[in-house]
Coordinates of C-alpha atoms in Angstrom, one line a residue:
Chain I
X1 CA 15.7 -28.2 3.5
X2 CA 17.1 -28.7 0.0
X3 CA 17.6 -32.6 -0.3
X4 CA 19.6 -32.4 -3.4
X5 CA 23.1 -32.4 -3.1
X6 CA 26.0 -30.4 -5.9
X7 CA 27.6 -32.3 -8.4
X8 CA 31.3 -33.2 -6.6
X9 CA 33.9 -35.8 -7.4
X10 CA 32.6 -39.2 -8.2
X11 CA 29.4 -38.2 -9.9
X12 CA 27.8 -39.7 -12.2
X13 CA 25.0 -38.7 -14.3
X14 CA 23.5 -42.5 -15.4
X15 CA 22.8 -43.2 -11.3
X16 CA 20.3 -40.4 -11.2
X17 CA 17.1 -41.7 -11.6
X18 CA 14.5 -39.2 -13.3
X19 CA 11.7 -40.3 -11.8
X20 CA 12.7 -40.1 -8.4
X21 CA 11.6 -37.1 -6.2
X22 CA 14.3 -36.6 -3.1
X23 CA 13.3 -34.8 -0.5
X24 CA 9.3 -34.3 -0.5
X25 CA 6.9 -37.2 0.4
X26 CA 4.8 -36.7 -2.7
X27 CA 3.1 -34.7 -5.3
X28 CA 0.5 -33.0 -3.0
X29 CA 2.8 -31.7 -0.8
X30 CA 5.1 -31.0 -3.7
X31 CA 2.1 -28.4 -4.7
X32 CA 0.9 -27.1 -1.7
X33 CA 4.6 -26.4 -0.8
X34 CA 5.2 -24.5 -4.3
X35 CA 2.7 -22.2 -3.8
X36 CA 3.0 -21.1 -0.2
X37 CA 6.8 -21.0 -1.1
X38 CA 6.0 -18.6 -4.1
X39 CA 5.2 -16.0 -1.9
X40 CA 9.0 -16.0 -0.2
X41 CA 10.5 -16.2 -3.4
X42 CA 9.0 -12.6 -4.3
X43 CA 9.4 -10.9 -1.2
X44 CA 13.4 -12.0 -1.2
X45 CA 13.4 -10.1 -4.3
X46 CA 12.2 -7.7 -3.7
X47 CA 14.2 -7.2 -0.8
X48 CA 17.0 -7.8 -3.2
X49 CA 16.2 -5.3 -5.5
X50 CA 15.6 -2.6 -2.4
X51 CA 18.8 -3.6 -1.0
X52 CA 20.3 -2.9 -4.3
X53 CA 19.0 0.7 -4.7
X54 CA 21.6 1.8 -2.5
X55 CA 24.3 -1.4 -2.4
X56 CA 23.9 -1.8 -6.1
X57 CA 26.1 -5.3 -6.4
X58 CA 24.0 -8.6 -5.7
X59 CA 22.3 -10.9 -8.1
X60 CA 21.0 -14.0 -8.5
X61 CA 21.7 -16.4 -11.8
X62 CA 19.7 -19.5 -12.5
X63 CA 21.6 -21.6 -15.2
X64 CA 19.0 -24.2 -17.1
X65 CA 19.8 -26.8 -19.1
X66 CA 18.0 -29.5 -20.1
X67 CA 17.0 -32.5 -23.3
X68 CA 14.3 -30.8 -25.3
X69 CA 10.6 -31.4 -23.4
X70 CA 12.1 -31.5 -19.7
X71 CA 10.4 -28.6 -18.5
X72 CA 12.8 -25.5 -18.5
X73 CA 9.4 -23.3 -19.5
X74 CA 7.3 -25.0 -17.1
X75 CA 9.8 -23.6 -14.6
X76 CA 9.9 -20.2 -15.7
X77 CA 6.1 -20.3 -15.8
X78 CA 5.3 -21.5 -12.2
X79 CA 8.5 -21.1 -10.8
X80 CA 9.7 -17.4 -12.0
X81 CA 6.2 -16.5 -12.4
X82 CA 6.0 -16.0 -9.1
X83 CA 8.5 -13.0 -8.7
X84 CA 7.4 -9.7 -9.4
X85 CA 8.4 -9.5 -13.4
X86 CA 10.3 -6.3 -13.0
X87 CA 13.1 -8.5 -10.9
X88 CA 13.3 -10.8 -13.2
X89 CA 15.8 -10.9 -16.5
X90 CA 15.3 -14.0 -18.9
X91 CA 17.0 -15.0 -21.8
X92 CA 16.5 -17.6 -24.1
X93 CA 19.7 -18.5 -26.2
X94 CA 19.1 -19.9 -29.5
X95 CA 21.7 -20.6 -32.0
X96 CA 24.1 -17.9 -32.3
X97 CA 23.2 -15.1 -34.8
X98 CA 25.8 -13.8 -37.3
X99 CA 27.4 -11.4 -35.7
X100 CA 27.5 -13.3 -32.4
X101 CA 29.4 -15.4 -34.0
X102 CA 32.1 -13.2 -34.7
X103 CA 32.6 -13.0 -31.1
X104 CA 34.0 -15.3 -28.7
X105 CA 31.2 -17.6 -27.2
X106 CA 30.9 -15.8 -23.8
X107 CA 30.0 -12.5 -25.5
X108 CA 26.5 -13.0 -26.0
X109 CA 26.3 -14.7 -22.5
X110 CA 27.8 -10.9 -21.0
X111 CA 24.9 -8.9 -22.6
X112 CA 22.5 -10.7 -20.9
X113 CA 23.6 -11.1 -17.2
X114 CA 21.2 -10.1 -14.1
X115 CA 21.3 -6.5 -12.9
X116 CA 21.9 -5.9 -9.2
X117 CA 18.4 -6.9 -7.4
X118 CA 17.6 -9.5 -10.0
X119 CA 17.1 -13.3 -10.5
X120 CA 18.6 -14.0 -13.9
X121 CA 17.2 -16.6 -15.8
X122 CA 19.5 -18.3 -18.7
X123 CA 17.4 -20.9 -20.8
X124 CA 20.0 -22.2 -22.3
X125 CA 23.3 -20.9 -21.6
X126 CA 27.1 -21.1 -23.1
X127 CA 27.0 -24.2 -21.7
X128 CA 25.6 -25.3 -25.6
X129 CA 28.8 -24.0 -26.6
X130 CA 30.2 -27.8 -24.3
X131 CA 27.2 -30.1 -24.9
X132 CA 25.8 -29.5 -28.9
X133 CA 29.1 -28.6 -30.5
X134 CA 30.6 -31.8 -28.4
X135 CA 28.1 -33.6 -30.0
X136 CA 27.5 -32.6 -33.6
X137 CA 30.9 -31.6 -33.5
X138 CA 31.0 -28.2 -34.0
X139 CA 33.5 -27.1 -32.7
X140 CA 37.0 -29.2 -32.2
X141 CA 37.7 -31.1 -28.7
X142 CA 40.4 -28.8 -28.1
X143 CA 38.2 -26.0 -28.4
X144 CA 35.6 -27.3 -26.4
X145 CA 38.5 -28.7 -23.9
X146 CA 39.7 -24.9 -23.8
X147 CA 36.0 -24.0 -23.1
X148 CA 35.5 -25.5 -19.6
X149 CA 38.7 -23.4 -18.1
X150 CA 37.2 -20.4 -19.3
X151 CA 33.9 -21.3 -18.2
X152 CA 35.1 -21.5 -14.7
X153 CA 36.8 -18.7 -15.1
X154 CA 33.7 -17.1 -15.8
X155 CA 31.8 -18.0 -13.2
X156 CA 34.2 -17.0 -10.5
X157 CA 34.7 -13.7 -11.8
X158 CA 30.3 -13.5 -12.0
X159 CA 30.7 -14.6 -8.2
X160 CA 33.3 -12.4 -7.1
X161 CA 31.3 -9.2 -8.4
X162 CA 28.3 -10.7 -6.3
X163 CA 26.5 -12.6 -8.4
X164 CA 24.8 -16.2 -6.3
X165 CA 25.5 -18.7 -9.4
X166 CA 22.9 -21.7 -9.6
X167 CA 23.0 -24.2 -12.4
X168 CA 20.4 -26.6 -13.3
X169 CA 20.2 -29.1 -15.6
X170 CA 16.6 -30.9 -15.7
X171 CA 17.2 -34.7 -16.3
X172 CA 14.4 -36.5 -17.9
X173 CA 14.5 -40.1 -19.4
X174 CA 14.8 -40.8 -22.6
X175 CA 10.6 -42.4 -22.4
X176 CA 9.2 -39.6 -20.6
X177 CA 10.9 -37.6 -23.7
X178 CA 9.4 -39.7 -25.9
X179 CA 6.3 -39.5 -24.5
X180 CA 6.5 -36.3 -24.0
X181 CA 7.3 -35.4 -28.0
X182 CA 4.1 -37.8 -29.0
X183 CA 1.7 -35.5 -26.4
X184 CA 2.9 -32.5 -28.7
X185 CA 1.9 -34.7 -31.9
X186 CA -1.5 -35.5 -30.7
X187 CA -2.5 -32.2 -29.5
X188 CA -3.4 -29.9 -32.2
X189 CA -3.0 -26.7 -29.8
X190 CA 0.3 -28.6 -29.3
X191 CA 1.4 -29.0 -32.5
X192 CA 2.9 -25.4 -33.0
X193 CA 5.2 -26.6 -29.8
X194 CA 7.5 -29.5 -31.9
X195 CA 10.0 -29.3 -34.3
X196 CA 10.6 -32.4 -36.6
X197 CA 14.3 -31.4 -35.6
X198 CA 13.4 -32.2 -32.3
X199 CA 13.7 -36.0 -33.0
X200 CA 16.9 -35.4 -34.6
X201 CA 18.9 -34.6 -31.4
X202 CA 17.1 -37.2 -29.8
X203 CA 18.6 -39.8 -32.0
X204 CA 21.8 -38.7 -30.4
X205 CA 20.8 -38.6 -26.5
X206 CA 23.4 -41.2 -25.6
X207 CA 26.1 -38.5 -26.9
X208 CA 24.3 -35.3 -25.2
X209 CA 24.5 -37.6 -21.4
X210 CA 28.3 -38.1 -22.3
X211 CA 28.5 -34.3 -23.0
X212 CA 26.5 -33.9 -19.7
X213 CA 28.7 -35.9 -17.6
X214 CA 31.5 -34.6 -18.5
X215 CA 30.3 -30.6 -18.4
X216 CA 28.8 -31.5 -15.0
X217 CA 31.9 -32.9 -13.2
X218 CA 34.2 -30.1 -15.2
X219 CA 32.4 -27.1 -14.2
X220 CA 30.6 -28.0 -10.8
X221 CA 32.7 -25.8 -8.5
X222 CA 32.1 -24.7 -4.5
X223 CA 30.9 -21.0 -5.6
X224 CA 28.9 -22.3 -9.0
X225 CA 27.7 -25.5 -8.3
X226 CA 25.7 -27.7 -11.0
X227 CA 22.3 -29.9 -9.6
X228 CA 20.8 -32.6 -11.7
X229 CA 17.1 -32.3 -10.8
X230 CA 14.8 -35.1 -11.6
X231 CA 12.2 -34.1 -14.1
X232 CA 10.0 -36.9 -15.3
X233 CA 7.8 -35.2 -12.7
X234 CA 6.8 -31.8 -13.2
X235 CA 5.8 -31.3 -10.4
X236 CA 8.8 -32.5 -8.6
X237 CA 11.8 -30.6 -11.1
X238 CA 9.0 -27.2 -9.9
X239 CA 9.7 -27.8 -6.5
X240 CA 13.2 -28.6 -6.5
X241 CA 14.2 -25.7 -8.7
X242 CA 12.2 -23.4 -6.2
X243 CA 14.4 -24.7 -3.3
X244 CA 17.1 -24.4 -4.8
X245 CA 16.7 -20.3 -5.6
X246 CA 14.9 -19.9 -1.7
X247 CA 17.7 -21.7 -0.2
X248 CA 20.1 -18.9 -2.4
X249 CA 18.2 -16.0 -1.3
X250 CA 17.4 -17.0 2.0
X251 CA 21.5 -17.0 2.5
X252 CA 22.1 -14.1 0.8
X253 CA 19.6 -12.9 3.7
X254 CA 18.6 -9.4 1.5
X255 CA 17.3 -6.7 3.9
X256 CA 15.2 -3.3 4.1
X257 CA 17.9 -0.8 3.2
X258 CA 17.8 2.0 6.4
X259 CA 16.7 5.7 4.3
X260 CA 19.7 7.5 2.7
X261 CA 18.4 11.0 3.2
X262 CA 16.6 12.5 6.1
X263 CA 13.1 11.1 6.7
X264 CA 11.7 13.7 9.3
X265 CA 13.1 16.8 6.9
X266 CA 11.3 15.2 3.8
X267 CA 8.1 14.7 5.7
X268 CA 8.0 18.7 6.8
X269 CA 9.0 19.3 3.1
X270 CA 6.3 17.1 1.5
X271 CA 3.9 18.4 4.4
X272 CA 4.6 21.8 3.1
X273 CA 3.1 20.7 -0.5
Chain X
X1 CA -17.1 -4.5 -21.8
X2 CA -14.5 -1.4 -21.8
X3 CA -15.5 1.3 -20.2
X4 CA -13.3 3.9 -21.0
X5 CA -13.1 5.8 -24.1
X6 CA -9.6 6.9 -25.8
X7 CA -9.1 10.5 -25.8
X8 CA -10.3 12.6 -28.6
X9 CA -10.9 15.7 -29.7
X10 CA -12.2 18.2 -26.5
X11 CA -10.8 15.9 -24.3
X12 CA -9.8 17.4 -20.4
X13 CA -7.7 15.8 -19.0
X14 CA -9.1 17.8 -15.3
X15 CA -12.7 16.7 -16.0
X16 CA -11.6 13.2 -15.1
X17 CA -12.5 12.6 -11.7
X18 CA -8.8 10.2 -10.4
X19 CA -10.9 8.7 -7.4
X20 CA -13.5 7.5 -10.1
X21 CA -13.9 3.7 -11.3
X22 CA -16.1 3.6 -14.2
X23 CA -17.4 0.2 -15.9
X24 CA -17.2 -1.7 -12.5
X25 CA -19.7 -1.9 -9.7
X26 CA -17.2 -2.1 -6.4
X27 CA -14.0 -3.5 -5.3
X28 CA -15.1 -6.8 -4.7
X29 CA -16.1 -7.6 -8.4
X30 CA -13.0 -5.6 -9.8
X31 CA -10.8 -7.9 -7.7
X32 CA -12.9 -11.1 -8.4
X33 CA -12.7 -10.5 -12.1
X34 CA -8.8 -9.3 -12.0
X35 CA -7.9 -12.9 -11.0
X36 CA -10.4 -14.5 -13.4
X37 CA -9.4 -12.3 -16.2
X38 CA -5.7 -13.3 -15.6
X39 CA -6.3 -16.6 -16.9
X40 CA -7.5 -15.4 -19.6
X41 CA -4.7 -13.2 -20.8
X42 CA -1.7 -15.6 -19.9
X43 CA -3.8 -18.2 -22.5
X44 CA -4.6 -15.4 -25.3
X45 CA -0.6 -14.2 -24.9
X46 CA 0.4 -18.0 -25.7
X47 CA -1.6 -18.3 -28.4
X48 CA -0.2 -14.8 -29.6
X49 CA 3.4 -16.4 -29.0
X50 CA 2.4 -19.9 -30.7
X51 CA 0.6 -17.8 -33.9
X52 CA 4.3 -16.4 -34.3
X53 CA 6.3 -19.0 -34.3
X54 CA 4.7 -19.3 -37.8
X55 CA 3.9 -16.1 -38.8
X56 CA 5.8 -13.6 -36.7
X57 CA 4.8 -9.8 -36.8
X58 CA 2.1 -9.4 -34.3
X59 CA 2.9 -8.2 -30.9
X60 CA 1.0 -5.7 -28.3
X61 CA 2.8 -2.7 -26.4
X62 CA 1.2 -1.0 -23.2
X63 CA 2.9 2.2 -22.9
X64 CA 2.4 3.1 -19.2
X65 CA 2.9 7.3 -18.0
X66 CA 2.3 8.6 -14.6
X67 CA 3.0 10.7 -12.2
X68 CA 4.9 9.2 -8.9
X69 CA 3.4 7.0 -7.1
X70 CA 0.3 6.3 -9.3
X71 CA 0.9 2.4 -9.4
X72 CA 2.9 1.8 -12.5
X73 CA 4.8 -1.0 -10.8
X74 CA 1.5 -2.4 -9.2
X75 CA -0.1 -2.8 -12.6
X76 CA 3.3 -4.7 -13.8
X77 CA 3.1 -7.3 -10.7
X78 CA -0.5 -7.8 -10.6
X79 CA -1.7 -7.8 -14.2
X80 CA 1.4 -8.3 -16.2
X81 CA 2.7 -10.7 -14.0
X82 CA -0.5 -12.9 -14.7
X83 CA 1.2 -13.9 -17.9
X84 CA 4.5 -16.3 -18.7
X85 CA 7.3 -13.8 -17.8
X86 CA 8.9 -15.5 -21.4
X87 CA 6.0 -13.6 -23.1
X88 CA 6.5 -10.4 -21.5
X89 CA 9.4 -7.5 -22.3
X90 CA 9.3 -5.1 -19.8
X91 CA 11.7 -1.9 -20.0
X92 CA 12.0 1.1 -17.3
X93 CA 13.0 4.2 -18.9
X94 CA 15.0 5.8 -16.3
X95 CA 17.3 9.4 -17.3
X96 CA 19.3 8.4 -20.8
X97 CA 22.5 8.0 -20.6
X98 CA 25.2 9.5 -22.2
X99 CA 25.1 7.3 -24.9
X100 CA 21.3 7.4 -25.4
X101 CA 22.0 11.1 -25.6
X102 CA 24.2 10.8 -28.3
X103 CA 21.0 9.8 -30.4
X104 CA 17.7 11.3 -31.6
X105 CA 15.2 10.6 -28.5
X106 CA 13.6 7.3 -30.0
X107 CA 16.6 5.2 -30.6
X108 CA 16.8 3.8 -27.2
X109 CA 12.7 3.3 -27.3
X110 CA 13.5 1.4 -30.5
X111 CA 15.7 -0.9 -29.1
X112 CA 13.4 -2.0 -26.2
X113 CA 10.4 -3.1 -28.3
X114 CA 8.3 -6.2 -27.9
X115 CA 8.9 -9.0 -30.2
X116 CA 6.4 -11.1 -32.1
X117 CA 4.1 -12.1 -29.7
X118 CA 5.0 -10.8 -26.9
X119 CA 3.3 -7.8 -24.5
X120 CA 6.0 -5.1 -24.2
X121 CA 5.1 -2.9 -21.8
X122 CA 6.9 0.4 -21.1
X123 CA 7.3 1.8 -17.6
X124 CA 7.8 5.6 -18.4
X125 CA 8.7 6.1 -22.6
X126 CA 9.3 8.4 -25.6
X127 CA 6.8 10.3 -24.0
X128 CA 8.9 11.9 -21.1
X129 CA 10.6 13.8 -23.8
X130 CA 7.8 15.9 -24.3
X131 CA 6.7 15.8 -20.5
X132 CA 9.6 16.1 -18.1
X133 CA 11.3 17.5 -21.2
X134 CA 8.3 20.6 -21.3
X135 CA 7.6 21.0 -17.4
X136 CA 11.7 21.4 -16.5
X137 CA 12.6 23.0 -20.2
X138 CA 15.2 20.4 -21.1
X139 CA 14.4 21.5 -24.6
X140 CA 12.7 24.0 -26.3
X141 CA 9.5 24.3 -27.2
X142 CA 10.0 24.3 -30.7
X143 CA 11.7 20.6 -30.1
X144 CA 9.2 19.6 -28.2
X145 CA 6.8 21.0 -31.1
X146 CA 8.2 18.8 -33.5
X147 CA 8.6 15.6 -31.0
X148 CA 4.9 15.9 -31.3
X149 CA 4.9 14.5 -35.0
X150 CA 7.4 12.5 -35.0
X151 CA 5.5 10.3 -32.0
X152 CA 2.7 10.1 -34.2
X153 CA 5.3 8.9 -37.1
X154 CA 6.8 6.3 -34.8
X155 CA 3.5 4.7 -33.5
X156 CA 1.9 4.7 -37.0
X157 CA 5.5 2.6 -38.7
X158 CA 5.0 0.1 -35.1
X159 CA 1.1 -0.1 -36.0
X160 CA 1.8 -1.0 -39.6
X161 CA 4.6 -3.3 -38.8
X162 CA 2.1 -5.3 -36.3
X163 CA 2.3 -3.7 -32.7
X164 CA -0.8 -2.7 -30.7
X165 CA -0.6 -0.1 -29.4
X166 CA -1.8 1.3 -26.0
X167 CA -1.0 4.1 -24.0
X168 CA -2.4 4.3 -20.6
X169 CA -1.6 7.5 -18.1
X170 CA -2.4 6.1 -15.2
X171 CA -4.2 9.4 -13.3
X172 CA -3.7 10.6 -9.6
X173 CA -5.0 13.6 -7.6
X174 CA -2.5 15.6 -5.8
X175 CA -4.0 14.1 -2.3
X176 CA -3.5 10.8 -3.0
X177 CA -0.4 11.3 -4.5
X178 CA 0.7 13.2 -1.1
X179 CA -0.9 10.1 1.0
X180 CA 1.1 7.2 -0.7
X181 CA 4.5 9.1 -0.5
X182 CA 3.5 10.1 3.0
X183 CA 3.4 6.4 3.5
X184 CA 6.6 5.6 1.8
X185 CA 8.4 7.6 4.8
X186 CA 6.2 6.5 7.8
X187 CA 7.0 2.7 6.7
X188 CA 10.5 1.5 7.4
X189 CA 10.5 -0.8 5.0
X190 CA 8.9 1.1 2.1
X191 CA 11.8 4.2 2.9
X192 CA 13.7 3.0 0.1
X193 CA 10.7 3.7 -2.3
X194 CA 11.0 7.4 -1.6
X195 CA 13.4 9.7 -3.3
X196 CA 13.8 13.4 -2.6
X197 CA 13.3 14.3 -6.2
X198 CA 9.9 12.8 -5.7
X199 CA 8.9 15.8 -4.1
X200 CA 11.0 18.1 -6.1
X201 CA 8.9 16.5 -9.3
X202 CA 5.2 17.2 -7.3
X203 CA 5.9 21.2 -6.9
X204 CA 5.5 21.7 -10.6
X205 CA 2.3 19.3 -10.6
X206 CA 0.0 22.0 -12.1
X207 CA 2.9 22.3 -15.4
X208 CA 2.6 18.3 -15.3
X209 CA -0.9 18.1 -16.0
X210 CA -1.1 20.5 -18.2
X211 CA 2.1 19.0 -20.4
X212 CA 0.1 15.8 -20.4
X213 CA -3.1 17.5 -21.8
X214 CA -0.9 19.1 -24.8
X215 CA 0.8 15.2 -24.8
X216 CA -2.6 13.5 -24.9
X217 CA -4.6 15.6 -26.8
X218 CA -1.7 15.6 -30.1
X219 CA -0.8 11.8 -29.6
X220 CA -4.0 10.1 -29.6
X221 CA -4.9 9.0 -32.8
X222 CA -7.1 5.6 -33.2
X223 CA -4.5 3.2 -33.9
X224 CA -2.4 4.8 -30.6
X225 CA -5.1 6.0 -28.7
X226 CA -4.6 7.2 -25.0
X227 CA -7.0 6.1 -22.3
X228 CA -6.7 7.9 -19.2
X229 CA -7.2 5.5 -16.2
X230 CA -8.3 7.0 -12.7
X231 CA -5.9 5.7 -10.4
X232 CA -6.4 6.8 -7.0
X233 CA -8.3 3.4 -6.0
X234 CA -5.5 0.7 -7.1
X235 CA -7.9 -2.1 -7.6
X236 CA -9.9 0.0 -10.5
X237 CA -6.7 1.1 -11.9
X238 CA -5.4 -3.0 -11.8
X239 CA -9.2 -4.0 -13.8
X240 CA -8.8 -0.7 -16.0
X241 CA -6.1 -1.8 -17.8
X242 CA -6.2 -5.4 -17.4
X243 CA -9.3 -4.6 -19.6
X244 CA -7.6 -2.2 -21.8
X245 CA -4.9 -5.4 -23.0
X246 CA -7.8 -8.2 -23.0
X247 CA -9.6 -6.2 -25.2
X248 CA -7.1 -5.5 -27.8
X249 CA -5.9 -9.5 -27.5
X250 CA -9.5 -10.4 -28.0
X251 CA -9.7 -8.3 -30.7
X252 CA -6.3 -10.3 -32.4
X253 CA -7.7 -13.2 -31.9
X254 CA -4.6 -15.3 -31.8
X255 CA -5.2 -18.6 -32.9
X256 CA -3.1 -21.9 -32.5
X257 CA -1.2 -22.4 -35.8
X258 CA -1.7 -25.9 -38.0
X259 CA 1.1 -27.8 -38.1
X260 CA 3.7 -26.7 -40.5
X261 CA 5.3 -30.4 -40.8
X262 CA 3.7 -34.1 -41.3
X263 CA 2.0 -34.7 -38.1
X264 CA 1.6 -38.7 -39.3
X265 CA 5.3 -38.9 -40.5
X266 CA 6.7 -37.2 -37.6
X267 CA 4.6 -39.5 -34.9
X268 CA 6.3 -42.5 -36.9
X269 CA 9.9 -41.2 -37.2
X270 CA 9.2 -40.8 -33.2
X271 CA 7.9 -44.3 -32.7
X272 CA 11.4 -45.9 -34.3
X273 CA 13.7 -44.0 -31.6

């Protein structure tokens, strides 16, 4: 049973606590669940992806967003890991290149979108194009007001050609960054991991949960819903994130797709070889 | 240790036994050291990644050939799915479309390349222009003739530019090729798997193996070598080529890269937020 609820009407980001862990009695079971789970995971896809060799429309999309240090490549390691890497499309989105920027924001986010079978992973996603540019300003709030329509616009038209849309934003406090930022200063095989710039969005982390808050409750919709998943534990934002794409898949029920062609007449044939 | 030698000069290519496993004593202790190995890799392809974050040319590609059936897509879930999926860039070449068409024959393999340090790994490649190409005479032989060099061309500019390169033909017999796709249509639930070109593809076997002998024989050079990998037991196949990438990572020797900023300053400037 997934324990976390979608963002709806009346939320609001500050009550969420990050160190909380709804929905699984503790860190044990949190781990022993993970990995018997893993096993699903892959098998849905790869159901998926059979399905879609002959009904070539379903995907999956998993949307992560997150403060620097909250864990979005712990999830892809132990979480995405788990699937069979030939179903799986990630994408890390950095700052826009030069000629992405002569397009509009969404046409970088177009190239990159799940094929039929697979779980797409965004790390990072055009919603940096609501929360950074809200908060070093760069881009005006009209723009970035303008930007939440077409972001739901988006998102429908994603769903409505099939594609189950899941968006995750890992919420850590702003200690556990801290602390997590200091482990990557005292850790010389650590070291190559932080970025002096780094510290400089953190100076502005009351800004980025405004930004937050109001992406969340803008853009949360029935058909491509946002979750705020605790993350001071690892082990817990793992978990959580997994239940969230098995509960997905597990709906989207993926089965064997019956042969297309004739499987007694290919037998004789390849007998025949 | 490595086992297997890269093809050379009086290479056969039908003096290699397929249902052979040189370098490992049984199954058990290929499958024992496949998982412990794993480990291994996933922390030599970080340190790969983390080296070029600082200094980024270096990067290994596994070009993988076969005929059907021959485990391509088991070596990509069991041995390349050991490592972060965000350090792996997997590509399928499937039949080139028509805008691939529009362009010499390694444009589209340019584009699909692995980036600083990452392991790219190509299901099918460049070389299916001078195999399928050959076998069903989608071009002529003089084409074909001159493909030849310009292979050798292409590796050598990726070899100089940083890539590793390794080119594994994962090698069948005809029986075991017959049993697996035997077993594709006797299991509900692997029908999908099958395709009536498979068959199609097997009656020209005999023009198959001998394109690949021309193919191996002109592209091996020692900074592209070929290894040919006898595939007919999927465990040996799995620990063949697991070997084949640890080797050449060992050989890198990716290390974790000094801090490029003030460790001291940075852990104050951290300590005032």
């Amino acid at each position: 049973m997934q324990p976390l609820s979608p963002v709806a009407s009346g939320f609001v980001l500050a009550d969420v606590d990050p160190s909380s862990s709804p929905g699984v009695a503790d860190r044990k079971r949190a781990e022993k669940e993970l990995a018997k789970r893993g096993m699903e995971l892959a098998d849905l896809q790869e159901r998926l992806f059979a399905e879609s060799t002959q009904d070539g429309t379903r995907s999956v999309l998993l949307v992560l967003q997150a403060m620097d240090t909250a864990g979005k490549g712990g999830i892809l390691e132990h979480v995405i890991g788990e699937v069979d890497p030939q179903g799986v499309r990630i994408h890390s989105f950095k700052a826009p290149t030069a000629e992405e920027k002569e397009h509009d924001f969404l046409w970088r986010v177009r190239r990159e979108l799940p094929r039929a079978g697979q779980i797409g992973v965004f790390d990072r996603s055009h919603y940096e194009d609501v929360l950074i540019h809200r908060v070093r300003g760069f881009s005006t709030l009209e723009v970035i007001e303008e930007r939440y329509g077409l972001i739901a616009d988006f998102e429908r038209e994603l769903v409505e050609a099939g594609t189950t849309v899941i968006k995750v934003m890992l919420h850590i406090s702003s200690d556990e960054q801290k602390s997590r930022l200091l482990a990557r200063l005292e850790t010389p095989e650590k070291n190559w991991k932080y970025n002096p710039g780094d510290v400089d969005e953190r100076m502005h982390w009351a800004a980025y949960q405004a930004a937050y808050q109001i992406a969340l409750t803008r853009t949360s919709t029935p058909s491509a819903p946002w979750y705020v998943v605790p993350a001071d534990h690892k082990w817990y934002a793992r978990w959580a994130v997994q239940g969230l794409l098995l509960d997905a898949l597990r709906r989207l029920g993926p089965q064997w797709p019956a042969a297309d062609y004739d499987v007694e007449a290919e037998k004789a044939r390849l007998a025949r070889t």
